[in-house]
């Protein structure tokens, strides 16, 4: 239901009697034919089609329920782990391929749970080559945009020295206002000189420690996303950097009961892969090389590589103790209808196999005007925002990752 010919959409913008499937342009055969090039995506289309009858019946029940508040029901949809997206009602779009569920807060929130995120970004002079600096900023912005009010976030930048962006003393909650402020600062970043890994991690760990000490964290998972294209050119060497990381990880676990996972991204063909790989693996994290061409998993797609960190958490949340976990996101403008609303979502697993297999995220939209009528509160009030925060952080899901799952990601 997209393209130039509206007759393909039965001369209607909406069809409440069927669901619609879409995939991001990157997963299609070519720019004009939106057929999956990966057979696993085709499989996701097929197995989710089994839910068609249920989706249609559910939407009909939703219409009856929401009619009591004089509003139409929001969408129900499923974003698969491979990028496929199925929604009801089906909608006509002039352009296909522009929507990627992986880059939406409702998907990341449900698949990774509340988390403390610190992005550590290399702004040394070497990042100016091959357009890496601009791509890194775009990737960092994508990660920030996908966070929800359940998360807390900060950005550390480093070259010869290191500093916390915007002078933050602590991690801040990932509200729209705070995310917009961080994104604006990332866009203004400028290149520096040398590359000091030790100073970068020291600044990030100091920030986390201050936040732990005043108990201003989510209390859940801690992830450090470290991105560089170079080798150490100033400051302590690789052995000292690795020692610092291992000592701080043990200290955080012993003193604060917090497990820190580091995801490292080596950009370009000249990056020091040995150090970045060791740092990630020593913390149970993942090292991802991103080349200047398409010679590896992510090719030169820094954005997809950096935003893939949630996959580790998603696999680890398959434990049966997380059966009832749901996530809420702050009110936002819906992608399709351009109306304000919120989304409640939950991860979906195939628990008939061991270890449990992450399939994707199911979600339901609700319009803020409907919640206003039910709760009697202004949709944009601080009380409404606090409701979403409380709902989103009410539970910290347990993450247990089998060795084979971690190896598969690596």
Short mmCIF file of N, CA and C in Angstrom, two decimals, residues 21-101:
data_model
loop_
_atom_site.label_atom_id
_atom_site.label_comp_id
_atom_site.label_asym_id
_atom_site.label_seq_id
_atom_site.Cartn_x
_atom_site.Cartn_y
_atom_site.Cartn_z
N UNK A 21 2.27 -4.69 5.68
CA UNK A 21 3.66 -5.04 5.95
C UNK A 21 4.57 -4.05 5.23
N UNK A 22 5.62 -3.62 5.91
CA UNK A 22 6.62 -2.77 5.27
C UNK A 22 8.00 -3.16 5.78
N UNK A 23 9.02 -2.78 5.02
CA UNK A 23 10.40 -3.02 5.43
C UNK A 23 11.21 -1.77 5.13
N UNK A 24 12.28 -1.53 5.88
CA UNK A 24 13.15 -0.39 5.57
C UNK A 24 13.77 -0.56 4.18
N UNK A 25 14.06 0.54 3.53
CA UNK A 25 14.63 0.50 2.19
C UNK A 25 15.92 -0.31 2.13
N UNK A 26 16.69 -0.28 3.22
CA UNK A 26 17.98 -1.00 3.24
C UNK A 26 17.81 -2.51 3.13
N UNK A 27 16.61 -3.01 3.42
CA UNK A 27 16.37 -4.46 3.37
C UNK A 27 15.74 -4.91 2.07
N UNK A 28 15.47 -3.98 1.18
CA UNK A 28 14.77 -4.32 -0.06
C UNK A 28 15.75 -4.69 -1.17
N UNK A 29 15.22 -5.32 -2.21
CA UNK A 29 16.05 -5.76 -3.33
C UNK A 29 16.69 -4.57 -4.03
N UNK A 30 15.89 -3.53 -4.29
CA UNK A 30 16.42 -2.30 -4.87
C UNK A 30 15.51 -1.15 -4.47
N UNK A 31 15.85 0.04 -4.93
CA UNK A 31 15.15 1.25 -4.49
C UNK A 31 13.70 1.30 -4.97
N UNK A 32 13.38 0.56 -6.01
CA UNK A 32 12.03 0.66 -6.58
C UNK A 32 11.16 -0.56 -6.30
N UNK A 33 11.78 -1.67 -5.91
CA UNK A 33 11.03 -2.89 -5.63
C UNK A 33 11.23 -3.25 -4.16
N UNK A 34 10.17 -3.08 -3.39
CA UNK A 34 10.32 -3.27 -1.95
C UNK A 34 10.02 -4.72 -1.57
N UNK A 35 10.78 -5.62 -2.19
CA UNK A 35 10.73 -7.03 -1.85
C UNK A 35 11.95 -7.35 -1.01
N UNK A 36 11.79 -8.16 0.06
CA UNK A 36 12.93 -8.47 0.93
C UNK A 36 14.02 -9.22 0.17
N UNK A 37 15.27 -8.83 0.43
CA UNK A 37 16.38 -9.56 -0.18
C UNK A 37 16.88 -10.66 0.74
N UNK A 38 16.48 -10.62 2.01
CA UNK A 38 16.88 -11.63 2.98
C UNK A 38 15.72 -12.60 3.20
N UNK A 39 15.90 -13.90 2.99
CA UNK A 39 14.81 -14.86 3.17
C UNK A 39 14.25 -14.88 4.59
N UNK A 40 15.05 -14.45 5.56
CA UNK A 40 14.56 -14.42 6.95
C UNK A 40 13.50 -13.34 7.13
N UNK A 41 13.62 -12.25 6.37
CA UNK A 41 12.59 -11.22 6.41
C UNK A 41 11.30 -11.75 5.80
N UNK A 42 11.44 -12.48 4.72
CA UNK A 42 10.26 -13.11 4.10
C UNK A 42 9.58 -14.06 5.07
N UNK A 43 10.38 -14.79 5.83
CA UNK A 43 9.82 -15.71 6.83
C UNK A 43 9.05 -14.94 7.90
N UNK A 44 9.56 -13.78 8.30
CA UNK A 44 8.86 -12.97 9.30
C UNK A 44 7.52 -12.48 8.76
N UNK A 45 7.50 -12.11 7.49
CA UNK A 45 6.25 -11.71 6.86
C UNK A 45 5.24 -12.84 6.92
N UNK A 46 5.71 -14.05 6.65
CA UNK A 46 4.81 -15.20 6.60
C UNK A 46 4.27 -15.58 7.98
N UNK A 47 5.14 -15.70 8.98
CA UNK A 47 4.64 -16.17 10.27
C UNK A 47 3.78 -15.12 10.98
N UNK A 48 4.07 -13.83 10.76
CA UNK A 48 3.23 -12.81 11.38
C UNK A 48 1.87 -12.73 10.68
N UNK A 49 1.81 -13.22 9.45
CA UNK A 49 0.52 -13.26 8.75
C UNK A 49 -0.49 -14.15 9.44
N UNK A 50 -0.01 -15.07 10.27
CA UNK A 50 -0.91 -15.95 11.01
C UNK A 50 -1.73 -15.18 12.04
N UNK A 51 -1.27 -13.98 12.40
CA UNK A 51 -1.98 -13.16 13.39
C UNK A 51 -2.99 -12.23 12.74
N UNK A 52 -3.17 -12.32 11.43
CA UNK A 52 -4.03 -11.40 10.70
C UNK A 52 -5.46 -11.37 11.27
N UNK A 53 -6.06 -12.54 11.44
CA UNK A 53 -7.45 -12.60 11.92
C UNK A 53 -7.56 -11.98 13.30
N UNK A 54 -6.61 -12.28 14.17
CA UNK A 54 -6.63 -11.71 15.52
C UNK A 54 -6.51 -10.18 15.46
N UNK A 55 -5.62 -9.66 14.63
CA UNK A 55 -5.41 -8.22 14.55
C UNK A 55 -6.69 -7.50 14.11
N UNK A 56 -7.37 -8.07 13.12
CA UNK A 56 -8.60 -7.45 12.62
C UNK A 56 -9.67 -7.45 13.70
N UNK A 57 -9.83 -8.60 14.39
CA UNK A 57 -10.84 -8.68 15.45
C UNK A 57 -10.49 -7.76 16.60
N UNK A 58 -9.21 -7.67 16.94
CA UNK A 58 -8.79 -6.79 18.04
C UNK A 58 -9.08 -5.33 17.71
N UNK A 59 -8.80 -4.91 16.49
CA UNK A 59 -9.06 -3.52 16.13
C UNK A 59 -10.55 -3.20 16.23
N UNK A 60 -11.38 -4.14 15.86
CA UNK A 60 -12.83 -3.94 15.96
C UNK A 60 -13.23 -3.75 17.43
N UNK A 61 -12.66 -4.55 18.32
CA UNK A 61 -12.94 -4.40 19.76
C UNK A 61 -12.41 -3.06 20.28
N UNK A 62 -11.24 -2.67 19.79
CA UNK A 62 -10.66 -1.38 20.20
C UNK A 62 -11.56 -0.22 19.78
N UNK A 63 -12.13 -0.30 18.60
CA UNK A 63 -13.04 0.75 18.14
C UNK A 63 -14.22 0.90 19.10
N UNK A 64 -14.78 -0.23 19.52
CA UNK A 64 -15.92 -0.19 20.43
C UNK A 64 -15.53 0.42 21.78
N UNK A 65 -14.33 0.06 22.27
CA UNK A 65 -13.89 0.58 23.56
C UNK A 65 -13.64 2.09 23.50
N UNK A 66 -12.86 2.54 22.51
CA UNK A 66 -12.47 3.94 22.45
C UNK A 66 -13.61 4.85 22.02
N UNK A 67 -14.65 4.29 21.43
CA UNK A 67 -15.80 5.12 21.04
C UNK A 67 -16.47 5.74 22.25
N UNK A 68 -16.29 5.13 23.41
CA UNK A 68 -16.86 5.71 24.64
C UNK A 68 -16.21 7.03 25.00
N UNK A 69 -15.02 7.28 24.46
CA UNK A 69 -14.30 8.52 24.73
C UNK A 69 -14.23 9.40 23.48
N UNK A 70 -15.02 9.03 22.48
CA UNK A 70 -15.12 9.80 21.24
C UNK A 70 -13.77 9.95 20.53
N UNK A 71 -12.98 8.90 20.55
CA UNK A 71 -11.71 8.90 19.82
C UNK A 71 -11.58 7.58 19.07
N UNK A 72 -10.76 7.61 18.05
CA UNK A 72 -10.48 6.38 17.31
C UNK A 72 -9.31 5.65 17.97
N UNK A 73 -9.25 4.34 17.84
CA UNK A 73 -8.13 3.61 18.45
C UNK A 73 -6.83 3.86 17.70
N UNK A 74 -5.72 3.72 18.39
CA UNK A 74 -4.42 3.84 17.74
C UNK A 74 -4.05 2.54 17.05
N UNK A 75 -2.90 2.52 16.46
CA UNK A 75 -2.43 1.33 15.77
C UNK A 75 -2.00 0.24 16.73
N UNK A 76 -2.08 -0.98 16.26
CA UNK A 76 -1.42 -2.13 16.87
C UNK A 76 -0.40 -2.61 15.84
N UNK A 77 0.81 -2.90 16.28
CA UNK A 77 1.82 -3.29 15.31
C UNK A 77 2.91 -4.16 15.92
N UNK A 78 3.71 -4.74 15.04
CA UNK A 78 4.81 -5.62 15.44
C UNK A 78 6.03 -5.29 14.61
N UNK A 79 7.15 -5.02 15.31
CA UNK A 79 8.42 -4.80 14.64
C UNK A 79 9.29 -6.02 14.86
N UNK A 80 9.66 -6.70 13.80
CA UNK A 80 10.46 -7.92 13.92
C UNK A 80 11.93 -7.59 14.15
N UNK A 81 12.66 -8.56 14.68
CA UNK A 81 14.08 -8.36 14.96
C UNK A 81 14.87 -8.06 13.69
N UNK A 82 14.34 -8.46 12.52
CA UNK A 82 15.04 -8.27 11.27
C UNK A 82 14.62 -7.00 10.52
N UNK A 83 13.70 -6.21 11.10
CA UNK A 83 13.31 -4.94 10.49
C UNK A 83 11.94 -4.93 9.84
N UNK A 84 11.31 -6.12 9.68
CA UNK A 84 9.97 -6.14 9.13
C UNK A 84 8.98 -5.48 10.08
N UNK A 85 7.96 -4.83 9.52
CA UNK A 85 6.98 -4.10 10.33
C UNK A 85 5.58 -4.42 9.82
N UNK A 86 4.72 -4.91 10.73
CA UNK A 86 3.33 -5.20 10.37
C UNK A 86 2.42 -4.36 11.26
N UNK A 87 1.43 -3.69 10.65
CA UNK A 87 0.55 -2.81 11.41
C UNK A 87 -0.90 -2.96 10.97
N UNK A 88 -1.79 -2.62 11.89
CA UNK A 88 -3.21 -2.49 11.56
C UNK A 88 -3.72 -1.22 12.25
N UNK A 89 -4.52 -0.38 11.57
CA UNK A 89 -5.01 -0.55 10.20
C UNK A 89 -3.91 -0.34 9.16
N UNK A 90 -4.15 -0.91 7.97
CA UNK A 90 -3.23 -0.71 6.87
C UNK A 90 -3.36 0.72 6.36
N UNK A 91 -2.27 1.29 5.93
CA UNK A 91 -2.29 2.68 5.47
C UNK A 91 -1.60 2.81 4.13
N UNK A 92 -2.06 3.76 3.36
CA UNK A 92 -1.43 4.08 2.07
C UNK A 92 -0.33 5.10 2.30
N UNK A 93 0.81 4.87 1.67
CA UNK A 93 1.92 5.83 1.74
C UNK A 93 2.47 6.06 0.34
N UNK A 94 2.82 7.31 0.05
CA UNK A 94 3.36 7.64 -1.26
C UNK A 94 4.77 7.11 -1.43
N UNK A 95 5.49 6.97 -0.32
CA UNK A 95 6.87 6.50 -0.39
C UNK A 95 7.08 5.38 0.61
N UNK A 96 7.65 4.29 0.15
CA UNK A 96 7.92 3.16 1.04
C UNK A 96 9.37 3.17 1.51
N UNK A 97 9.63 2.40 2.54
CA UNK A 97 11.01 2.18 2.98
C UNK A 97 11.56 3.19 3.94
N UNK A 98 10.77 4.19 4.35
CA UNK A 98 11.30 5.25 5.21
C UNK A 98 11.16 4.95 6.70
N UNK A 99 10.45 3.87 7.04
CA UNK A 99 10.21 3.58 8.46
C UNK A 99 11.02 2.36 8.89
N UNK A 100 11.84 2.52 9.90
CA UNK A 100 12.63 1.42 10.46
C UNK A 100 12.27 1.28 11.93
N UNK A 101 11.58 0.20 12.32
CA UNK A 101 11.17 0.06 13.72
C UNK A 101 12.34 0.02 14.69
#
